[in-house]
Structure formats: C-alpha cells, structure tokens
Amino acid sequence: MATETALDKVISLAKRRGFVFQSGEIYGGSRSAWDYGPLGTELKENIKAEWWQTFVRGRGDMVGLDSAIILPSAVWEASGHVATFTDPLVECLQCHKRHREDHLIEAFEDKHGRTPADMSEVPCPDCGTKGKFTEPRAFSGLVKSYLGVLDDASGLHYLRPETAQGIFVNFNNVVTTARKKPPFGIGQIGKAFRNEITPGNFIFRTREFEQMEIEFFTHPEDAGQWFDHWVEACYSWFTDLGLNPDNLRKFDVPEEERAHYSAGTIDLEYRFGFQGSEWGELMGIANRTDYDLGSHTKASGAKLQYFDQGTGERYTPYVIEPSFGLTRSMMAFLVDSYTEDEAPNTKGGVDVRTVLKLHPKLAPIKAAVLPLSKKSELAEPSQKLAAELRKHWNVDYDDAGAIGRRYRRQDEIGTPFCITVDFDTLEDQAVTIRDRDEMTQERVSLDQVTSYLATRLI
RNA sequence: GGGGGUGUAGCUUAAUGGUAAAGCCCCAGCCUUCCAAGCUGGCUACGCGGGUUCGAUUCCCGUCACCCCCUCCA
C-alpha cells in the first residue's frame, strides 16, 4: 500500500513540476502518449546519455545507429509482425469479455480432441455461454499510416513497433562500414509505436513510446554466455544509477508468454506498485536466435550472414537483444528516488520534506544559485556565478521567497546542490553549498565552485 | 470495443435553478542574513454540445476525457 501511494505522489509531482504533461491536454487530452516538460526532457536526455555512454561509446564491441521509423512494409511482413501483431478477437455477447478466437479454438481442441465445426460449439471461458460471439474483428498492434498523396492501400505503411528491425536490415551495412565482426552489437534509441488496446498506468503503457535497444550479434555457440553477460550488464546499469535492488527483479519468461521471435527471455521488472500487479516490466533481454537475420535473408535475398575468414565458416549470427523501455526507465527512476523525510523549520519544529534522490548524473538540474537577498549587490555576483556554471551544467537561478522554500523547491525536483550567495560572499569571496540529501552545508571559495561540483556530479 | 466509476482553479475541497467560496501552490510588492515564516495585492475553474427553463455549474440527453476490470506489451 505504501508504494501505491508513492506512485500516486510521483505522478502528481511529475505533472505539478513539469516532468510530464498530458498530451493535448487543452483539448481534453489523450492517453495514447504523454508530453515531456522542461524537467522531464532533461531527465530523459540524461538517461539516454548515460545509456549511450555505457553501452555504445563505452564499449569497443558496440556501435550506434539511427534508423527510420517508417520502413518498407516488407520489413514487417518478413519480421513476422504483420502476422503476429494482428489478432482476431471475438466478444462474448453474454458477458462482454473479449477473447482471441484462435485461443478459444485451441482450448476446444485440447479438450475435445477435434476441431469445432463452427463457433457455435465453443463456450465462453468466463461465463460458459456457448456460441454467443460477435464476428471476429482484427486487432492490429501495428500503427498504420498512408504515405503518398493517394489515401489508399497502395500507400499503407507501418510505424515501427520496435527499433530492432532497423538494425537487422542494416546488418550488412554496419559490418562493412564499421568493420565489425561478431561478437559485436548495434545500439539504437528511438520512438516506437504500438496500438495497445488499453494504454494506462501513467507513462508505463502508451501507444507512442521510446526504446533503447541493443542487437548483439554472436556465433550461435556463444549465444548463451552473451545472454548471461547482457542480463548482468543491464541489471548493473540500473543499480549503478541508484535504483534500489530490492525493487528490481529478474523474471524468466515462460515459453508460452514469449514473443514470437524469442528462444529465451529474461525481463527486468521494477516494483512500481501498480494496482493489481505490483511489478512492471522495465526491459527484456531476449535470445532472438537467427530468427530475424534468417527471415530477412529469406525474404529479401540479401545474405545477412557473416563469413569468418579464420575458420572459413559462413553462418547466420544469433542475436541477443537487450531492449529497454526508456520512458519506463524514467518512471522507475522517478518512483525509486521519491523520498519523504523531515526537515527543520523556522518555528523550531519539523516539516515533511519531499526529495527526489536522483543520481546526480540523472538530476535535471545539477545546481541552483540562490542569492539570500534580492538586493542588487548579491544579484550581480550570483548571476555571474550562475553564468559560469552554465558553461558545464543545467543550472537554475531562484531569488523568489524565503531561502527555506527555495531549498524545498529544489529538493522536490532532485537538484543535488544549492549554492547560496550571502552578504559575507562580498567580503570572503565564498559561498555556501548545501547537499540535497544530507542538508549539510559547506563554505566554498567562489573560484573552487566549479571543481567542487565537478568532483561530485559523477 | 464491453462493464463500472468520476468530471468545479495547478492541487484538495465547498456552495448554489439567479454565472461560484476557501486552503495550499504560483506570480508581484513589502519584509527577511540559511531550511516551506509574516503582510498586501494578483492570476486561474463549473470538460464539451444540445434540451427543459425567464434564467442551467446545478435537472435531462448526448458526447468527450480520465480511473478500474477484460486484452496487449518495452
């Protein structure tokens, strides 16, 4: 229950302070997507930058890619998405529950050992009523668009439901131009689109979302060890950025629940505290085998294979795919860092203090410059300091209201350091730097502020 | 798409068949030498469209949005 309340508070804070806005709010809003406000944009960009550094630039066996959202329809036919993302659904006229028609038929076959003559024989699994179903309707998970000026089927295209396929179809291009040989991987960050039947849970499930994906190509014999490597690397990425391991777990996805391409999947789940199921999927690491390169090779005729000069072996690499939900990760970092503690007030008591204990690398604002008074003799050195710090970081400047209130405002959005310029500054050329988590203060010479922050914002 | 619920300011609430109040937040000014202080002032709302009515935020109908459940998934 406590985490559930925390989730509500985080959502409220995110809207109130400009992390996330409802998309199209002035027209009533849409839950298909969300807009990211000034602080949310910074946080999201920081997460992307950390990911890119850790998994792409920071590794010799990885390169980056930015492929198109709109690809030829043939890509999605070859990948299996057109077939498997389209499910015929029927609705029971009695209890109005919806079911996949093929699942109902399979269940009937399992029970009776024969195929039903027609749907009139098939009972509803919920209410038991036989044969009272609507006509099957196709529910496609793919978002469609029509390209070209003729608004007809000849222009039908799909927005990508995952960034992965853009990587697979560029396999040969990257191998040749980046001169990479397995084991190596390609990373990509970008938007993807899926027609979720029911979007919801804030930014957790949306129709437009952002992924950070890696397709790691390896010799089939080494796929298992690379799979294990990536599970650990992904887990560590989250915990290194401060995510509480108690709220992060690995879930071995059973075969019947895996995606059509997967021979093995481990999901990393975070304890969001949703109603119903507490845990929500942050990302998945899947062994896609040679499914994708094989499918595209067959469909396109291009040989998406690797020829090993040393052994003389030609093979289709296996793919280990760590696929992160960027917006889900952002939500997890927000929920995980949300803290309430106590802070003294001027009346001699204590108040509840809201703090986002975000890792300094993720914090949207790294430091705030707070002149103790609005008087011009303090404003001038304060502005100068802020301008200097902005050469390196996103820095806020706030001279409105009592100093305690300004500290709270920064705590609430996770700013690691507040720098107070007071009247002594004019004499000793030093400022007070306050730590977000400990609320301790330290006097630091003006010419040392940049290096002070630099050693702590890592 | 079906079932259930909810719509008054950024948030939490109030009142009313005669166009709406308060607290918090926010903004401006005063004050203020380090943890949401005080004083003065200010911005901001009846989701939308019809109907009934002299008059609708209130009653009725429709619609839209959001929440929960069914389903899907990063």
Coordinates of C-alpha atoms (C1' of nucleotides) in Angstrom, one line a residue:
Chain A
M1 CA 0.0 0.0 0.0
A2 CA 2.8 2.4 0.8
T3 CA 4.3 2.0 -2.6
E4 CA 1.0 2.5 -4.3
T5 CA 0.6 5.8 -2.5
A6 CA 4.1 6.7 -3.5
L7 CA 3.3 6.1 -7.1
D8 CA 0.3 8.5 -6.9
K9 CA 2.5 11.1 -5.3
V10 CA 5.1 10.7 -8.0
I11 CA 2.6 11.1 -10.8
S12 CA 1.2 14.2 -9.1
L13 CA 4.7 15.6 -8.6
A14 CA 5.6 14.9 -12.2
K15 CA 2.7 16.8 -13.5
R16 CA 2.9 19.7 -11.0
R17 CA 6.6 20.3 -11.5
G18 CA 6.8 19.9 -15.3
F19 CA 8.2 16.5 -15.8
V20 CA 5.3 15.1 -17.7
F21 CA 2.2 16.7 -19.2
Q22 CA -0.9 15.0 -20.6
S23 CA -0.7 15.1 -24.3
G24 CA -3.2 17.5 -25.9
E25 CA -4.5 18.5 -22.5
I26 CA -6.3 21.7 -23.6
Y27 CA -8.4 19.6 -26.0
G28 CA -9.3 17.0 -23.3
G29 CA -6.1 15.0 -23.6
S30 CA -5.1 11.7 -25.0
R31 CA -3.8 8.7 -23.1
S32 CA -2.0 7.3 -26.1
A33 CA 1.0 9.5 -25.4
W34 CA 2.5 12.0 -23.0
D35 CA 4.5 15.2 -23.4
Y36 CA 7.7 15.7 -21.5
G37 CA 8.1 19.1 -19.9
P38 CA 11.3 21.0 -19.2
L39 CA 12.4 18.9 -16.3
G40 CA 11.2 15.6 -17.9
T41 CA 13.1 16.4 -21.1
E42 CA 16.3 16.9 -19.1
L43 CA 15.8 13.7 -17.1
K44 CA 15.0 11.7 -20.2
E45 CA 18.0 13.1 -22.1
N46 CA 20.3 12.3 -19.1
I47 CA 19.1 8.7 -19.1
K48 CA 19.7 8.4 -22.8
A49 CA 23.2 10.0 -22.4
E50 CA 24.1 7.5 -19.7
W51 CA 22.8 4.6 -21.6
W52 CA 24.7 5.6 -24.8
Q53 CA 27.9 6.1 -22.9
T54 CA 27.6 2.8 -21.0
F55 CA 26.6 0.6 -23.8
V56 CA 27.7 2.2 -27.1
R57 CA 30.6 4.7 -26.7
G58 CA 32.0 3.0 -23.6
R59 CA 32.4 -0.4 -25.3
G60 CA 34.7 -1.4 -28.1
D61 CA 32.3 -4.1 -29.3
M62 CA 29.3 -1.7 -29.9
V63 CA 28.4 1.0 -32.5
G64 CA 25.3 3.2 -32.8
L65 CA 22.6 3.6 -35.4
D66 CA 19.6 5.8 -36.0
S67 CA 17.3 4.1 -38.5
A68 CA 13.9 5.3 -39.8
I69 CA 10.6 5.0 -38.1
I70 CA 9.0 4.3 -41.5
L71 CA 10.4 1.3 -43.2
P72 CA 9.1 -0.6 -46.2
S73 CA 6.1 -2.8 -45.3
A74 CA 8.0 -5.8 -46.5
V75 CA 10.3 -5.4 -43.4
W76 CA 7.3 -6.0 -41.1
E77 CA 6.0 -8.9 -43.2
A78 CA 9.3 -10.6 -43.0
S79 CA 9.8 -9.9 -39.3
G80 CA 6.5 -11.6 -38.5
H81 CA 4.9 -8.5 -37.0
V82 CA 2.2 -8.2 -39.6
A83 CA 1.1 -11.7 -38.9
T84 CA 1.6 -11.9 -35.1
F85 CA 0.5 -8.4 -34.2
T86 CA -2.9 -9.0 -35.7
D87 CA -5.2 -11.0 -33.5
P88 CA -8.8 -11.8 -34.4
L89 CA -10.8 -11.0 -31.3
V90 CA -14.4 -12.1 -30.6
E91 CA -16.6 -10.8 -27.8
C92 CA -19.0 -12.9 -25.8
L93 CA -22.5 -11.4 -26.3
Q94 CA -23.4 -12.7 -22.8
C95 CA -20.7 -11.3 -20.5
H96 CA -18.9 -9.0 -23.0
K97 CA -15.5 -10.4 -22.3
R98 CA -13.1 -10.4 -25.3
H99 CA -11.1 -13.4 -26.3
R100 CA -8.7 -14.3 -29.1
E101 CA -10.6 -16.5 -31.4
D102 CA -7.6 -18.8 -32.1
H103 CA -7.1 -19.3 -28.3
L104 CA -10.8 -20.4 -27.9
I105 CA -10.5 -22.9 -30.8
E106 CA -7.2 -24.3 -29.4
A107 CA -8.8 -24.7 -26.0
F108 CA -11.7 -26.6 -27.6
E109 CA -9.3 -28.8 -29.5
D110 CA -7.3 -29.6 -26.3
K111 CA -10.5 -30.6 -24.5
H112 CA -12.4 -32.5 -27.2
G113 CA -9.5 -33.7 -29.4
R114 CA -11.1 -32.3 -32.6
T115 CA -11.7 -29.0 -34.3
P116 CA -15.1 -27.4 -33.7
A117 CA -17.4 -27.4 -36.6
D118 CA -18.0 -23.7 -36.1
M119 CA -18.0 -21.2 -33.2
S120 CA -21.5 -22.2 -32.1
E121 CA -19.9 -25.2 -30.3
V122 CA -17.4 -23.1 -28.5
P123 CA -18.1 -22.0 -24.9
C124 CA -17.0 -18.7 -23.4
P125 CA -14.3 -19.4 -20.8
D126 CA -15.7 -16.8 -18.5
C127 CA -19.5 -17.4 -18.4
G128 CA -19.7 -20.7 -20.2
T129 CA -22.3 -19.5 -22.7
K130 CA -21.9 -21.4 -25.9
G131 CA -21.5 -19.8 -29.3
K132 CA -22.7 -16.3 -28.5
F133 CA -19.9 -14.4 -30.0
T134 CA -19.5 -11.3 -32.2
E135 CA -17.9 -11.7 -35.6
P136 CA -14.1 -11.8 -35.2
R137 CA -12.5 -8.4 -35.5
A138 CA -8.9 -7.9 -36.3
F139 CA -7.0 -6.0 -33.7
S140 CA -3.7 -4.9 -35.1
G141 CA -0.9 -3.9 -32.8
L142 CA 0.8 -2.1 -35.7
V143 CA 0.1 1.6 -36.1
K144 CA -0.7 2.3 -39.8
S145 CA -0.1 5.3 -41.9
Y146 CA -0.6 6.0 -45.6
L147 CA 2.2 7.5 -47.4
G148 CA 1.9 9.4 -50.7
V149 CA -0.9 11.6 -51.8
L150 CA -3.3 8.7 -52.6
D151 CA -5.0 7.8 -49.4
D152 CA -5.4 4.1 -50.3
A153 CA -3.9 0.7 -49.6
S154 CA -1.1 1.2 -52.0
G155 CA 0.4 3.7 -49.6
L156 CA 0.0 1.5 -46.5
H157 CA 3.0 1.7 -44.2
Y158 CA 3.5 0.8 -40.6
L159 CA 5.2 2.8 -37.9
R160 CA 7.9 0.7 -36.3
P161 CA 6.7 -1.3 -33.3
E162 CA 10.3 -1.8 -32.2
T163 CA 13.6 -0.2 -33.3
A164 CA 15.2 -3.6 -33.7
Q165 CA 14.2 -4.3 -37.3
G166 CA 16.0 -1.1 -38.5
I167 CA 19.1 -2.6 -37.0
F168 CA 18.7 -6.1 -38.6
V169 CA 18.1 -4.7 -42.1
N170 CA 21.3 -2.6 -41.8
F171 CA 23.4 -5.6 -40.6
N172 CA 25.5 -5.8 -43.8
N173 CA 25.9 -2.0 -44.0
V174 CA 27.3 -1.8 -40.5
V175 CA 29.5 -4.9 -40.8
T176 CA 31.1 -3.5 -43.9
T177 CA 31.4 0.2 -43.0
A178 CA 32.2 -0.1 -39.3
R179 CA 34.4 -3.1 -40.0
K180 CA 32.9 -5.0 -37.1
K181 CA 32.9 -8.8 -36.7
P182 CA 30.9 -10.9 -34.2
P183 CA 30.7 -10.7 -31.3
F184 CA 29.6 -7.1 -31.7
G185 CA 26.4 -5.1 -31.3
I186 CA 24.4 -2.2 -32.6
G187 CA 22.6 0.2 -30.2
Q188 CA 19.8 2.5 -31.1
I189 CA 17.5 4.9 -29.2
G190 CA 14.2 6.0 -30.7
K191 CA 10.5 6.1 -30.8
A192 CA 8.3 3.1 -31.4
F193 CA 4.5 2.8 -31.8
R194 CA 2.0 0.1 -30.9
N195 CA -1.7 0.1 -30.8
E196 CA -2.1 -1.1 -27.3
I197 CA -5.7 -1.9 -26.6
T198 CA -5.6 -0.2 -23.3
P199 CA -2.9 2.3 -22.6
G200 CA -2.6 3.3 -19.0
N201 CA -0.6 3.5 -15.7
F202 CA 0.7 6.9 -16.5
I203 CA 3.7 6.7 -18.9
F204 CA 4.0 2.9 -18.4
R205 CA 1.9 1.8 -21.3
T206 CA 1.4 4.2 -24.2
R207 CA 0.9 3.9 -27.9
E208 CA 3.9 6.1 -28.6
F209 CA 7.0 5.3 -26.6
E210 CA 10.7 5.4 -26.6
Q211 CA 13.1 2.4 -26.6
M212 CA 16.8 1.9 -26.1
E213 CA 17.7 -1.3 -27.9
I214 CA 20.8 -3.4 -28.5
E215 CA 21.1 -6.1 -31.0
F216 CA 24.2 -8.1 -30.2
F217 CA 25.4 -10.5 -32.9
T218 CA 27.3 -13.6 -31.9
H219 CA 28.3 -17.0 -33.1
P220 CA 25.4 -19.4 -32.2
E221 CA 27.7 -21.4 -29.9
D222 CA 28.4 -18.3 -27.8
A223 CA 24.8 -17.0 -27.6
G224 CA 24.2 -18.5 -24.1
Q225 CA 27.2 -16.8 -22.5
W226 CA 26.4 -13.5 -24.1
F227 CA 22.9 -13.7 -23.0
D228 CA 24.1 -14.1 -19.4
H229 CA 26.5 -11.2 -19.9
W230 CA 23.8 -8.9 -21.0
V231 CA 21.4 -9.8 -18.2
E232 CA 24.1 -8.8 -15.7
A233 CA 25.2 -5.7 -17.6
C234 CA 21.6 -4.4 -17.8
Y235 CA 20.9 -5.1 -14.2
S236 CA 24.0 -3.3 -13.1
W237 CA 23.2 -0.3 -15.3
F238 CA 20.0 0.3 -13.3
T239 CA 21.6 -0.3 -9.9
D240 CA 24.7 1.8 -10.7
L241 CA 22.3 4.7 -11.4
G242 CA 20.9 4.3 -8.0
L243 CA 17.9 2.0 -8.5
N244 CA 17.2 0.0 -5.3
P245 CA 17.9 -3.7 -6.0
D246 CA 15.0 -4.6 -3.6
N247 CA 12.7 -3.1 -6.2
L248 CA 14.3 -4.8 -9.2
R249 CA 14.0 -8.4 -10.1
K250 CA 14.7 -10.8 -13.0
F251 CA 11.8 -12.7 -14.4
D252 CA 12.4 -15.8 -16.5
V253 CA 9.6 -15.5 -19.1
P254 CA 8.0 -18.9 -19.7
E255 CA 7.9 -20.1 -23.2
E256 CA 4.2 -19.6 -23.8
E257 CA 4.5 -15.9 -22.9
R258 CA 7.5 -15.1 -25.0
A259 CA 7.4 -13.1 -28.2
H260 CA 7.3 -15.0 -31.4
Y261 CA 11.0 -14.5 -32.1
S262 CA 12.3 -15.4 -28.7
A263 CA 14.0 -18.7 -27.6
G264 CA 14.5 -17.3 -24.1
T265 CA 13.7 -14.1 -22.4
I266 CA 14.6 -12.6 -19.0
D267 CA 12.7 -9.5 -18.1
L268 CA 13.9 -7.0 -15.6
E269 CA 10.9 -5.9 -13.6
Y270 CA 10.5 -2.9 -11.3
R271 CA 8.2 -2.7 -8.3
F272 CA 6.1 0.2 -9.5
G273 CA 3.3 -0.6 -7.1
F274 CA 0.5 -0.7 -9.7
Q275 CA -2.9 -1.8 -8.6
G276 CA -3.3 -5.4 -9.5
S277 CA 0.2 -6.4 -10.4
E278 CA 2.9 -4.6 -8.3
W279 CA 5.7 -5.3 -10.7
G280 CA 6.0 -3.9 -14.2
E281 CA 8.4 -4.8 -17.0
L282 CA 11.2 -2.3 -17.5
M283 CA 13.0 -4.2 -20.2
G284 CA 13.6 -7.6 -21.7
I285 CA 16.7 -9.5 -22.7
A286 CA 15.8 -11.9 -25.4
N287 CA 17.7 -14.6 -27.4
R288 CA 16.3 -14.0 -30.8
T289 CA 18.4 -16.7 -32.3
D290 CA 18.9 -16.3 -36.1
Y291 CA 15.2 -15.7 -36.5
D292 CA 15.5 -12.1 -37.7
L293 CA 18.6 -12.2 -39.9
G294 CA 17.3 -15.5 -41.2
S295 CA 13.8 -14.1 -42.0
H296 CA 15.2 -11.1 -43.8
T297 CA 17.7 -13.2 -45.7
K298 CA 14.9 -15.4 -46.9
A299 CA 12.5 -12.6 -47.7
S300 CA 14.9 -10.1 -49.2
G301 CA 17.5 -12.3 -50.8
A302 CA 20.3 -10.4 -49.2
K303 CA 22.6 -12.7 -47.3
L304 CA 22.6 -11.3 -43.7
Q305 CA 25.4 -13.6 -42.7
Y306 CA 29.0 -13.5 -41.6
F307 CA 31.9 -15.2 -43.2
D308 CA 34.7 -15.9 -40.7
Q309 CA 38.0 -15.7 -42.7
G310 CA 39.9 -17.6 -39.9
T311 CA 37.7 -20.7 -39.8
G312 CA 36.3 -20.5 -43.3
E313 CA 32.8 -20.7 -41.7
R314 CA 29.8 -18.9 -43.0
Y315 CA 27.0 -18.5 -40.5
T316 CA 23.9 -16.5 -39.6
P317 CA 24.7 -14.9 -36.2
Y318 CA 22.5 -15.3 -33.2
V319 CA 21.1 -12.2 -31.7
I320 CA 21.0 -11.3 -28.1
E321 CA 18.6 -8.4 -27.6
P322 CA 18.5 -6.2 -24.5
S323 CA 15.5 -3.9 -25.1
F324 CA 15.0 -1.1 -22.7
G325 CA 11.8 0.9 -22.3
L326 CA 13.2 4.5 -22.0
T327 CA 10.1 6.1 -20.7
R328 CA 9.5 3.1 -18.3
S329 CA 13.1 3.5 -17.0
M330 CA 12.4 7.2 -16.4
M331 CA 9.3 6.3 -14.5
A332 CA 11.2 3.8 -12.4
F333 CA 13.9 6.3 -11.6
L334 CA 11.3 8.8 -10.5
V335 CA 9.4 6.3 -8.3
D336 CA 12.6 4.9 -6.9
S337 CA 14.1 8.3 -5.9
Y338 CA 10.9 9.7 -4.4
T339 CA 11.5 10.2 -0.7
E340 CA 9.9 11.9 2.2
D341 CA 11.9 12.8 5.2
E342 CA 11.9 15.6 7.8
A343 CA 13.5 19.0 7.8
P344 CA 13.6 21.6 10.5
N345 CA 11.5 24.8 10.1
T346 CA 11.8 28.3 11.4
K347 CA 9.3 27.7 14.0
G348 CA 11.5 25.1 15.7
G349 CA 9.5 22.1 14.5
V350 CA 9.9 19.8 11.6
D351 CA 8.2 19.6 8.3
V352 CA 7.8 16.8 5.9
R353 CA 10.3 17.3 3.1
T354 CA 9.8 15.8 -0.4
V355 CA 13.1 14.9 -2.1
L356 CA 13.8 13.2 -5.4
K357 CA 17.1 11.4 -4.5
L358 CA 18.0 11.0 -8.2
H359 CA 21.6 10.0 -9.1
P360 CA 23.5 13.3 -9.8
K361 CA 24.0 12.1 -13.4
L362 CA 20.3 11.9 -13.9
A363 CA 19.2 15.0 -12.0
P364 CA 17.6 17.5 -14.4
I365 CA 19.1 20.5 -12.7
K366 CA 22.6 20.0 -11.2
A367 CA 22.8 23.1 -9.1
A368 CA 20.7 26.1 -8.1
V369 CA 22.2 29.5 -7.4
L370 CA 20.2 31.2 -4.6
P371 CA 21.1 34.8 -3.5
L372 CA 20.0 35.2 0.1
S373 CA 18.5 38.6 -0.8
K374 CA 17.2 40.1 -3.9
K375 CA 19.3 43.2 -3.4
S376 CA 21.5 44.1 -6.3
E377 CA 24.8 43.7 -4.5
L378 CA 24.0 40.0 -4.2
A379 CA 22.3 39.6 -7.6
E380 CA 25.4 40.6 -9.5
P381 CA 27.8 38.0 -8.2
S382 CA 25.0 35.4 -8.1
Q383 CA 24.2 35.9 -11.8
K384 CA 27.9 35.8 -12.6
L385 CA 28.3 32.5 -10.8
A386 CA 25.3 31.0 -12.5
A387 CA 26.5 32.1 -15.9
E388 CA 29.9 30.5 -15.2
L389 CA 28.4 27.2 -14.0
R390 CA 26.0 27.1 -17.0
K391 CA 29.1 26.5 -19.2
H392 CA 29.1 23.0 -17.8
W393 CA 25.7 22.1 -16.4
N394 CA 22.0 22.9 -16.3
V395 CA 21.8 25.4 -13.5
D396 CA 18.8 27.1 -12.0
Y397 CA 18.6 30.6 -10.5
D398 CA 16.0 31.5 -7.9
D399 CA 15.7 34.6 -5.8
A400 CA 11.9 34.4 -5.0
G401 CA 10.7 33.8 -1.5
A402 CA 12.3 32.6 1.7
I403 CA 15.6 30.6 1.4
G404 CA 14.0 27.5 3.0
R405 CA 11.2 27.5 0.5
R406 CA 13.7 27.6 -2.3
Y407 CA 15.6 24.7 -0.9
R408 CA 12.4 22.7 -0.8
R409 CA 11.6 23.6 -4.4
Q410 CA 15.0 22.2 -5.5
D411 CA 14.7 19.1 -3.2
E412 CA 11.4 18.2 -4.9
I413 CA 13.0 18.1 -8.3
G414 CA 16.2 16.4 -7.2
T415 CA 18.7 19.2 -7.6
P416 CA 21.8 17.8 -5.8
F417 CA 23.4 21.1 -4.8
C418 CA 22.1 24.6 -3.8
I419 CA 24.6 27.4 -3.8
T420 CA 23.7 30.3 -1.5
V421 CA 25.3 33.7 -2.1
D422 CA 25.1 35.8 1.1
F423 CA 26.4 39.2 2.3
D424 CA 29.6 37.5 3.5
T425 CA 30.3 36.5 0.0
L426 CA 31.1 40.1 -0.8
E427 CA 33.8 40.0 1.8
D428 CA 35.3 36.5 1.7
Q429 CA 34.5 35.6 -2.0
A430 CA 33.0 32.3 -0.8
V431 CA 29.5 30.7 -1.0
T432 CA 27.6 28.1 0.9
I433 CA 26.9 24.8 -0.9
R434 CA 24.1 22.7 0.5
D435 CA 23.8 19.0 0.0
R436 CA 20.4 17.8 -1.1
D437 CA 20.3 14.5 0.8
E438 CA 22.1 15.4 4.0
M439 CA 21.1 19.1 4.1
T440 CA 24.6 19.8 5.3
Q441 CA 26.4 23.0 4.2
E442 CA 29.9 23.7 3.3
R443 CA 31.7 27.0 2.7
V444 CA 33.5 27.0 -0.7
S445 CA 35.6 29.7 -2.3
L446 CA 34.0 31.2 -5.4
D447 CA 36.9 30.0 -7.6
Q448 CA 36.5 26.5 -6.3
V449 CA 32.8 26.0 -7.0
T450 CA 33.2 24.5 -10.5
S451 CA 35.7 21.9 -9.4
Y452 CA 33.7 21.2 -6.2
L453 CA 30.7 20.3 -8.3
A454 CA 32.7 18.5 -11.0
T455 CA 34.0 16.0 -8.5
R456 CA 30.6 15.4 -7.0
L457 CA 28.4 15.3 -10.1
I458 CA 29.7 11.9 -11.3
Chain B
rG1 C1' -14.9 -2.2 -28.0
rG2 C1' -18.0 -4.0 -23.3
rG3 C1' -19.0 -3.3 -17.8
rG4 C1' -18.4 0.0 -13.5
rG5 C1' -17.0 4.9 -11.6
rU6 C1' -15.6 10.2 -11.9
rG7 C1' -15.7 15.3 -14.2
rU8 C1' -16.0 23.0 -10.1
rA9 C1' -8.8 26.9 -10.3
rG10 C1' -2.2 23.7 -10.9
rC11 C1' -3.8 20.6 -6.3
rU12 C1' -7.5 19.4 -2.2
rU13 C1' -12.3 20.7 -1.2
rA14 C1' -17.3 24.0 -0.8
rA15 C1' -21.9 26.2 -2.1
rU16 C1' -26.0 27.3 -5.4
rG17 C1' -32.1 26.8 -10.6
rG18 C1' -30.2 33.7 -10.5
rU19 C1' -22.7 32.8 -13.7
rA20 C1' -19.1 30.4 -7.6
rA21 C1' -16.1 30.1 -1.9
rA22 C1' -11.7 28.6 0.8
rG23 C1' -6.8 26.4 1.9
rC24 C1' -2.3 25.0 -0.4
rC25 C1' 0.6 26.2 -4.9
rC26 C1' 2.1 30.0 -8.3
rC27 C1' 3.1 35.5 -9.6
rA28 C1' 4.1 40.8 -8.0
rG29 C1' 5.5 44.1 -4.0
rC30 C1' 7.0 44.8 1.2
rC31 C1' 9.9 42.3 4.8
rU32 C1' 13.7 38.8 5.5
rU33 C1' 21.5 37.3 6.9
rC34 C1' 20.3 29.7 5.6
rC35 C1' 15.6 25.2 5.6
rA36 C1' 8.0 25.6 3.1
rA37 C1' 7.6 32.3 8.4
rG38 C1' 4.7 37.2 8.0
rC39 C1' 1.8 41.4 5.5
rU40 C1' -0.6 43.4 0.9
rG41 C1' -2.3 42.5 -3.8
rG42 C1' -2.9 39.3 -8.2
rC43 C1' -3.7 35.2 -12.0
rU44 C1' -6.6 30.9 -12.6
rA45 C1' -12.4 26.7 -12.7
rC46 C1' -18.1 24.8 -13.3
rG47 C1' -14.9 19.1 -19.7
rC48 C1' -17.9 19.9 -24.4
rG49 C1' -22.7 20.1 -27.1
rG50 C1' -27.8 20.1 -27.1
rG51 C1' -32.6 20.1 -24.3
rU52 C1' -36.1 21.9 -20.4
rU53 C1' -36.5 26.9 -18.2
rC54 C1' -37.4 33.9 -18.0
rG55 C1' -32.6 32.0 -16.4
rA56 C1' -28.6 25.7 -16.0
rU57 C1' -22.5 24.8 -12.9
rU58 C1' -27.0 22.6 -10.6
rC59 C1' -32.2 18.9 -13.8
rC60 C1' -32.4 15.7 -18.6
rC61 C1' -30.0 13.7 -23.1
rG62 C1' -25.7 13.1 -25.8
rU63 C1' -20.6 13.3 -26.3
rC64 C1' -15.5 13.7 -24.7
rA65 C1' -11.7 12.7 -21.2
rC66 C1' -9.8 10.2 -17.1
rC67 C1' -9.7 5.9 -13.4
rC68 C1' -10.6 0.4 -12.5
rC69 C1' -11.6 -4.5 -14.9
rC70 C1' -11.3 -7.8 -19.6
rU71 C1' -6.8 -7.9 -23.6
rC72 C1' -1.9 -6.5 -25.4
rC73 C1' 3.2 -5.3 -24.3
rA74 C1' 9.2 -2.1 -23.9

